[in-house]
Short mmCIF file of C-alpha atoms in Angstrom, two decimals:
data_model
loop_
_atom_site.label_atom_id
_atom_site.label_comp_id
_atom_site.label_asym_id
_atom_site.label_seq_id
_atom_site.Cartn_x
_atom_site.Cartn_y
_atom_site.Cartn_z
CA MET A 1 40.06 13.17 0.23
CA SER A 2 38.51 10.61 2.61
CA GLU A 3 39.63 12.67 5.62
CA LEU A 4 37.90 15.73 4.13
CA VAL A 5 34.70 13.77 3.61
CA THR A 6 34.85 12.44 7.16
CA GLY A 7 35.40 15.93 8.48
CA LEU A 8 32.47 17.29 6.49
CA GLN A 9 30.27 14.46 7.69
CA GLN A 10 31.11 15.32 11.29
CA ASP A 11 30.37 18.98 10.59
CA HIS A 12 26.93 18.11 9.21
CA LEU A 13 26.13 15.82 12.12
CA SER A 14 27.39 18.15 14.85
CA GLU A 15 25.25 20.99 13.51
CA LEU A 16 22.13 18.85 13.21
CA VAL A 17 22.29 17.23 16.65
CA ARG A 18 23.84 20.15 18.53
CA GLY A 19 22.76 20.01 22.17
CA GLN A 20 20.56 16.93 21.68
CA GLU A 21 20.77 13.61 23.52
CA LEU A 22 19.88 10.80 21.11
CA PRO A 23 17.64 9.04 20.59
CA LEU A 24 15.05 11.67 21.37
CA PRO A 25 12.30 10.94 23.93
CA ALA A 26 9.44 8.81 22.69
CA LEU A 27 6.24 10.51 21.63
CA ASP A 28 3.14 10.07 23.76
CA PRO A 29 0.96 7.21 22.41
CA ALA A 30 -2.05 9.56 22.50
CA HIS A 31 -0.20 11.88 20.12
CA ILE A 32 0.65 8.95 17.86
CA ALA A 33 -3.01 7.92 17.81
CA PHE A 34 -4.10 11.43 16.90
CA ILE A 35 -1.64 11.67 14.01
CA LEU A 36 -2.64 8.25 12.66
CA GLU A 37 -6.26 9.36 12.79
CA LEU A 38 -5.30 12.56 10.98
CA LEU A 39 -3.64 10.51 8.23
CA GLN A 40 -6.75 8.34 7.96
CA ARG A 41 -8.97 11.44 7.72
CA ALA A 42 -6.78 12.97 5.05
CA TYR A 43 -6.87 9.80 2.97
CA GLU A 44 -10.63 9.41 3.26
CA GLY A 45 -10.99 13.03 2.17
CA ILE A 46 -8.85 12.73 -0.93
CA LYS A 47 -10.45 9.38 -1.78
CA ALA A 48 -13.83 11.10 -1.80
CA ASP A 49 -12.66 14.15 -3.75
CA HIS A 50 -10.06 12.58 -6.07
CA PRO A 51 -11.08 8.93 -6.56
CA GLU A 52 -9.22 8.45 -9.84
CA ALA A 53 -5.93 9.63 -8.37
CA VAL A 54 -6.35 7.38 -5.35
CA SER A 55 -7.33 4.30 -7.36
CA GLY A 56 -4.91 4.71 -10.24
CA GLY A 57 -2.36 7.44 -9.57
CA GLU A 58 1.28 6.97 -8.72
CA GLU A 59 2.48 6.97 -5.13
CA LYS A 60 4.00 10.44 -5.53
CA ASP A 61 0.64 11.83 -6.69
CA ILE A 62 -1.18 10.46 -3.64
CA ASN A 63 1.59 11.70 -1.35
CA ALA A 64 1.26 15.21 -2.75
CA LEU A 65 -2.51 15.17 -2.26
CA MET A 66 -2.05 13.82 1.26
CA VAL A 67 0.35 16.60 2.24
CA HIS A 68 -1.96 19.31 0.91
CA ARG A 69 -4.97 17.81 2.69
CA LEU A 70 -3.05 17.30 5.94
CA ASN A 71 -1.97 20.94 5.99
CA HIS A 72 -5.56 22.04 5.38
CA LEU A 73 -6.76 19.80 8.21
CA VAL A 74 -4.13 21.24 10.53
CA GLY A 75 -5.20 24.76 9.60
CA ASP A 76 -8.89 24.03 10.09
CA ASP A 77 -8.73 21.92 13.24
CA PRO A 78 -7.73 23.80 16.43
CA LEU A 79 -6.68 20.58 18.16
CA ALA A 80 -4.52 19.50 15.22
CA SER A 81 -2.88 22.93 15.08
CA LEU A 82 -1.90 22.56 18.74
CA MET A 83 0.05 19.42 17.88
CA VAL A 84 1.25 19.82 14.29
CA ARG A 85 3.23 22.79 12.99
CA ALA A 86 3.36 21.78 9.31
CA VAL A 87 3.52 18.80 6.97
CA SER A 88 6.00 18.59 4.10
CA ARG A 89 6.90 16.21 1.28
CA GLY A 90 10.34 15.22 0.07
CA THR A 91 12.23 17.61 2.34
CA GLU A 92 15.93 16.81 2.30
CA THR A 93 17.52 15.25 5.35
CA MET A 94 20.61 13.15 6.06
CA ASN A 95 21.21 9.58 7.11
CA PHE A 96 22.80 8.55 10.43
CA ASN A 97 26.42 9.14 9.37
CA ALA A 98 25.86 11.98 6.86
CA SER A 99 27.25 9.88 4.02
CA CYS A 100 24.10 11.04 2.20
CA ILE A 101 22.73 14.49 2.96
CA GLU A 102 19.94 14.35 0.36
CA LYS A 103 17.60 11.70 1.73
CA ARG A 104 13.96 12.55 1.02
CA PRO A 105 11.37 10.82 3.20
CA ASP A 106 7.90 10.80 1.71
CA ILE A 107 6.13 12.83 4.41
CA GLN A 108 7.57 14.74 7.35
CA ILE A 109 5.32 15.98 10.16
CA SER A 110 6.80 18.81 12.18
CA LEU A 111 5.33 18.83 15.68
CA THR A 112 4.75 21.81 17.93
CA GLY A 113 6.75 21.74 21.14
CA TRP A 114 9.32 19.60 19.32
CA GLN A 115 12.57 20.50 17.59
CA HIS A 116 11.53 21.06 13.98
CA LEU A 117 14.78 19.53 12.75
CA PHE A 118 13.54 16.13 13.94
CA PRO A 119 10.09 15.62 12.41
CA LEU A 120 7.99 12.49 12.56
CA ILE A 121 8.75 10.53 9.39
CA VAL A 122 6.03 8.82 7.38
CA GLU A 123 7.22 6.48 4.62
CA CYS A 124 4.52 5.62 2.06
CA LYS A 125 4.06 2.61 -0.22
CA LEU A 126 1.44 1.30 -2.63
CA ILE A 127 0.20 -2.23 -1.99
CA ASP A 128 -1.05 -3.80 -5.23
CA ARG A 129 -0.06 -7.43 -5.72
CA PRO A 130 -1.08 -7.64 -9.40
CA LYS A 131 1.52 -4.92 -10.00
CA ARG A 132 4.09 -6.65 -7.74
CA LYS A 133 3.75 -4.07 -5.01
CA THR A 134 3.68 -6.44 -2.06
CA ALA A 135 4.60 -6.70 1.61
CA ASP A 136 8.08 -7.71 0.46
CA MET A 137 8.52 -4.40 -1.40
CA TYR A 138 6.89 -2.50 1.48
CA CYS A 139 9.58 -3.83 3.82
CA ARG A 140 12.53 -3.92 1.43
CA ASP A 141 12.05 -0.39 0.06
CA GLY A 142 10.38 1.16 3.10
CA LEU A 143 10.79 -0.47 6.49
CA ALA A 144 14.47 -1.25 5.90
CA ARG A 145 15.26 2.46 5.65
CA PHE A 146 14.48 2.91 9.33
CA ILE A 147 16.51 -0.12 10.37
CA ARG A 148 19.70 0.89 8.59
CA GLY A 149 19.53 4.52 9.68
CA ASP A 150 18.45 6.28 6.50
CA TYR A 151 15.38 7.81 8.17
CA ALA A 152 14.30 8.63 11.74
CA TRP A 153 17.67 7.68 13.19
CA THR A 154 17.33 10.40 15.82
CA ASN A 155 13.86 9.23 16.87
CA ARG A 156 12.32 6.30 18.71
CA GLU A 157 9.39 5.94 16.33
CA ALA A 158 8.27 6.41 12.75
CA MET A 159 5.25 5.61 10.60
CA MET A 160 4.59 3.64 7.47
CA LEU A 161 1.52 4.39 5.37
CA ALA A 162 0.27 1.88 2.80
CA TYR A 163 -2.17 2.79 0.04
CA VAL A 164 -3.88 -0.57 -0.46
CA ARG A 165 -5.54 -1.37 -3.81
CA ASP A 166 -5.89 -5.15 -3.64
CA GLY A 167 -7.71 -5.86 -0.36
CA ALA A 168 -4.53 -6.73 1.52
CA SER A 169 -4.38 -6.11 5.27
CA ILE A 170 -1.74 -5.92 7.97
CA ALA A 171 -3.08 -9.02 9.72
CA HIS A 172 -3.20 -11.22 6.63
CA HIS A 173 -0.23 -9.93 4.66
CA LEU A 174 2.29 -7.89 6.64
CA HIS A 175 2.07 -9.95 9.84
CA PRO A 176 2.78 -13.32 8.10
CA PHE A 177 5.58 -11.77 6.05
CA LEU A 178 7.32 -10.39 9.12
CA ALA A 179 6.68 -13.62 11.04
CA SER A 180 8.66 -15.46 8.35
CA ALA A 181 11.36 -12.80 8.55
CA MET A 182 11.48 -13.10 12.34
CA ALA A 183 11.95 -16.89 12.16
CA LYS A 184 15.26 -16.48 10.34
CA SER A 185 18.57 -16.37 12.19
CA PRO A 186 19.32 -13.54 12.51
CA PRO A 187 15.84 -12.15 11.87
CA ASP A 188 15.32 -10.23 8.65
CA TYR A 189 14.27 -6.64 9.26
CA SER A 190 15.52 -7.05 12.84
CA VAL A 191 12.01 -7.90 13.98
CA VAL A 192 11.64 -7.67 17.77
CA THR A 193 7.85 -7.80 17.97
CA LEU A 194 5.36 -8.53 15.21
CA PRO A 195 2.66 -6.02 14.23
CA GLN A 196 -0.02 -5.80 16.87
CA LYS A 197 -3.29 -3.89 16.39
CA CYS A 198 -2.87 -0.67 18.33
CA PHE A 199 -5.93 1.57 18.15
CA PRO A 200 -9.46 0.11 17.86
CA ALA A 201 -10.76 3.28 16.18
CA LEU A 202 -8.48 2.70 13.20
CA PRO A 203 -9.55 -0.11 10.84
CA ASP A 204 -6.07 -1.30 9.87
CA ALA A 205 -3.28 -0.02 12.09
CA ALA A 206 -0.59 -1.83 14.04
CA LYS A 207 2.71 -1.35 15.81
CA SER A 208 5.86 -3.42 15.32
CA ILE A 209 9.27 -3.01 16.94
CA HIS A 210 12.60 -3.46 15.19
CA GLY A 211 16.25 -3.39 16.09
CA ARG A 212 18.55 -1.00 14.30
CA SER A 213 21.78 -2.05 12.65
CA PHE A 214 23.93 1.07 13.11
CA PHE A 215 25.77 3.05 15.76
CA TYR A 216 25.87 6.77 16.25
CA VAL A 217 29.03 8.26 14.79
CA HIS A 218 28.73 11.93 15.74
CA GLU A 219 31.45 12.94 18.16
CA THR A 220 29.40 13.43 21.33
CA GLN A 221 27.76 10.00 21.17
CA SER A 222 30.06 8.00 18.89
CA GLY A 223 29.61 4.27 19.37
CA ASN A 224 26.30 4.53 21.19
CA THR A 225 23.40 2.44 19.91
CA PRO A 226 20.10 4.05 18.90
CA GLY A 227 18.03 1.27 20.46
CA ASN A 228 14.92 -0.21 18.91
CA ILE A 229 12.48 1.73 16.80
CA ALA A 230 8.69 1.47 16.98
CA ILE A 231 7.05 1.48 13.56
CA TRP A 232 3.38 2.45 13.48
CA HIS A 233 1.78 0.97 10.36
CA LEU A 234 -1.38 2.45 8.87
CA TRP A 235 -2.91 0.70 5.85
CA VAL A 236 -5.65 2.68 4.11
CA HIS A 237 -7.90 1.13 1.49
CA SER A 238 -9.17 2.40 -1.85
#
């Protein structure tokens, strides 16, 4: 039975990565900045139009509103439509070794001029310390998925989006948490560089870099390492 599973896993992987050299090339920082700004615009729009959902709804409710608004923005903005093909929520994908073929990242952004099978992944989390939704949960249930190869294992970058309800910020909450993680031996969350503010136009955005704890197992690149991953953090505030 195990041989059959292994064979099926290789089948899934070989079809997904057919003809691709991994990890894929890095996205242009200008494109990253534009997408982060698009996410910020979408959030500000739904906060204005649906304040109760933003201030009190569940993460899945905000994600659904975000995806709808992002697709409308892409359709209405000629520049956005040149860069983004479509935005989806909960679309099934597989992890790095196809041991799970039903992973569902929160938001996937399919880019024009880019293989649609390898979208930009955005993992979303609520930050609300009174409800125990903290930087620890943000990293344990979000960031860790990129490090162990659940999400974005073909890519060199991914995004994390925090819906902040308690006044927390990257500088005062995520940065100290990851600094403590980095001081451990070996570092928790494979921290290579701590979050650094990346785009002045965005109130609360930063980039951190992390190692990845897996190897490629598909036949053409078996044993190769994926290298580090850049995580672009955007914290938006209710």
